[in-house]
Amino acid sequence: RNFLYIEDLVDLYATIVEAPHRAVGEVFCTGPANGLSIRDLAALCAQVTEWTGDSITWHTLPPRSGEVFYLNSRAEKAQRVLGWAPRVALVDGLRWTVQARAVSQ
């Protein structure tokens, strides 16, 4: 999977709103090229939150019918056509999300 920080997505929408003629009839893949496994994402979340609990128990349920095991996208077309590219690194987005959550509690 890969993950896009919400502010990057909002920035993409704003880019399209400012010049809609460039996006008419187009389909854009918006993900940054930061693909990683859910296992690796869990490890990164543990690192960012400084979680030291027990490890996650994997494979406790059977695979779902039709499950897609590999998804990764790139924003090359959005960069070429719109001049837009994601700017926030995954680890930064996770840190900001954790910080925002801590402040809101």
mmCIF file of C-alpha atoms in Angstrom, residues 37-86:
data_model
loop_
_atom_site.group_PDB
_atom_site.id
_atom_site.type_symbol
_atom_site.label_atom_id
_atom_site.label_comp_id
_atom_site.label_asym_id
_atom_site.label_seq_id
_atom_site.Cartn_x
_atom_site.Cartn_y
_atom_site.Cartn_z
ATOM 1 C CA SER A 37 3.605 -3.545 3.530
ATOM 2 C CA ILE A 38 1.064 -3.171 6.297
ATOM 3 C CA ARG A 39 3.573 -4.979 8.523
ATOM 4 C CA ASP A 40 6.159 -2.283 7.746
ATOM 5 C CA LEU A 41 3.553 0.441 8.306
ATOM 6 C CA ALA A 42 2.728 -1.045 11.712
ATOM 7 C CA ALA A 43 6.429 -1.055 12.582
ATOM 8 C CA LEU A 44 6.753 2.573 11.485
ATOM 9 C CA CYS A 45 3.706 3.538 13.557
ATOM 10 C CA ALA A 46 5.218 1.777 16.561
ATOM 11 C CA GLN A 47 8.449 3.689 16.036
ATOM 12 C CA VAL A 48 6.717 7.072 15.658
ATOM 13 C CA THR A 49 4.530 6.512 18.732
ATOM 14 C CA GLU A 50 7.356 4.888 20.711
ATOM 15 C CA TRP A 51 5.055 1.917 21.296
ATOM 16 C CA THR A 52 6.800 -0.920 23.120
ATOM 17 C CA GLY A 53 3.876 -3.288 23.584
ATOM 18 C CA ASP A 54 3.548 -6.861 22.444
ATOM 19 C CA SER A 55 3.961 -7.560 18.775
ATOM 20 C CA ILE A 56 0.978 -7.705 16.443
ATOM 21 C CA THR A 57 -0.502 -11.122 15.802
ATOM 22 C CA TRP A 58 -0.703 -11.630 12.054
ATOM 23 C CA HIS A 59 -2.713 -14.094 9.940
ATOM 24 C CA THR A 60 -5.428 -14.771 12.496
ATOM 25 C CA LEU A 61 -8.119 -14.597 9.812
ATOM 26 C CA PRO A 62 -8.247 -16.341 6.452
ATOM 27 C CA PRO A 63 -7.488 -14.197 3.389
ATOM 28 C CA ARG A 64 -10.520 -12.358 2.025
ATOM 29 C CA SER A 65 -11.828 -13.327 -1.377
ATOM 30 C CA GLY A 66 -10.513 -10.910 -3.977
ATOM 31 C CA GLU A 67 -7.924 -9.388 -1.647
ATOM 32 C CA VAL A 68 -5.343 -7.301 -3.477
ATOM 33 C CA PHE A 69 -1.944 -7.951 -1.953
ATOM 34 C CA TYR A 70 0.056 -5.305 -3.768
ATOM 35 C CA LEU A 71 -1.000 -1.714 -4.443
ATOM 36 C CA ASN A 72 1.385 1.078 -5.260
ATOM 37 C CA SER A 73 0.817 4.272 -7.169
ATOM 38 C CA ARG A 74 2.871 7.121 -8.501
ATOM 39 C CA ALA A 75 1.880 10.701 -9.187
ATOM 40 C CA GLU A 76 3.910 11.108 -12.385
ATOM 41 C CA LYS A 77 0.912 12.064 -14.547
ATOM 42 C CA ALA A 78 -0.296 14.637 -12.009
ATOM 43 C CA GLN A 79 3.223 16.056 -11.961
ATOM 44 C CA ARG A 80 3.414 16.202 -15.755
ATOM 45 C CA VAL A 81 -0.099 17.561 -16.439
ATOM 46 C CA LEU A 82 -0.792 19.654 -13.345
ATOM 47 C CA GLY A 83 2.654 20.422 -11.963
ATOM 48 C CA TRP A 84 1.560 18.785 -8.696
ATOM 49 C CA ALA A 85 3.445 16.269 -6.592
ATOM 50 C CA PRO A 86 3.007 15.088 -3.015
#
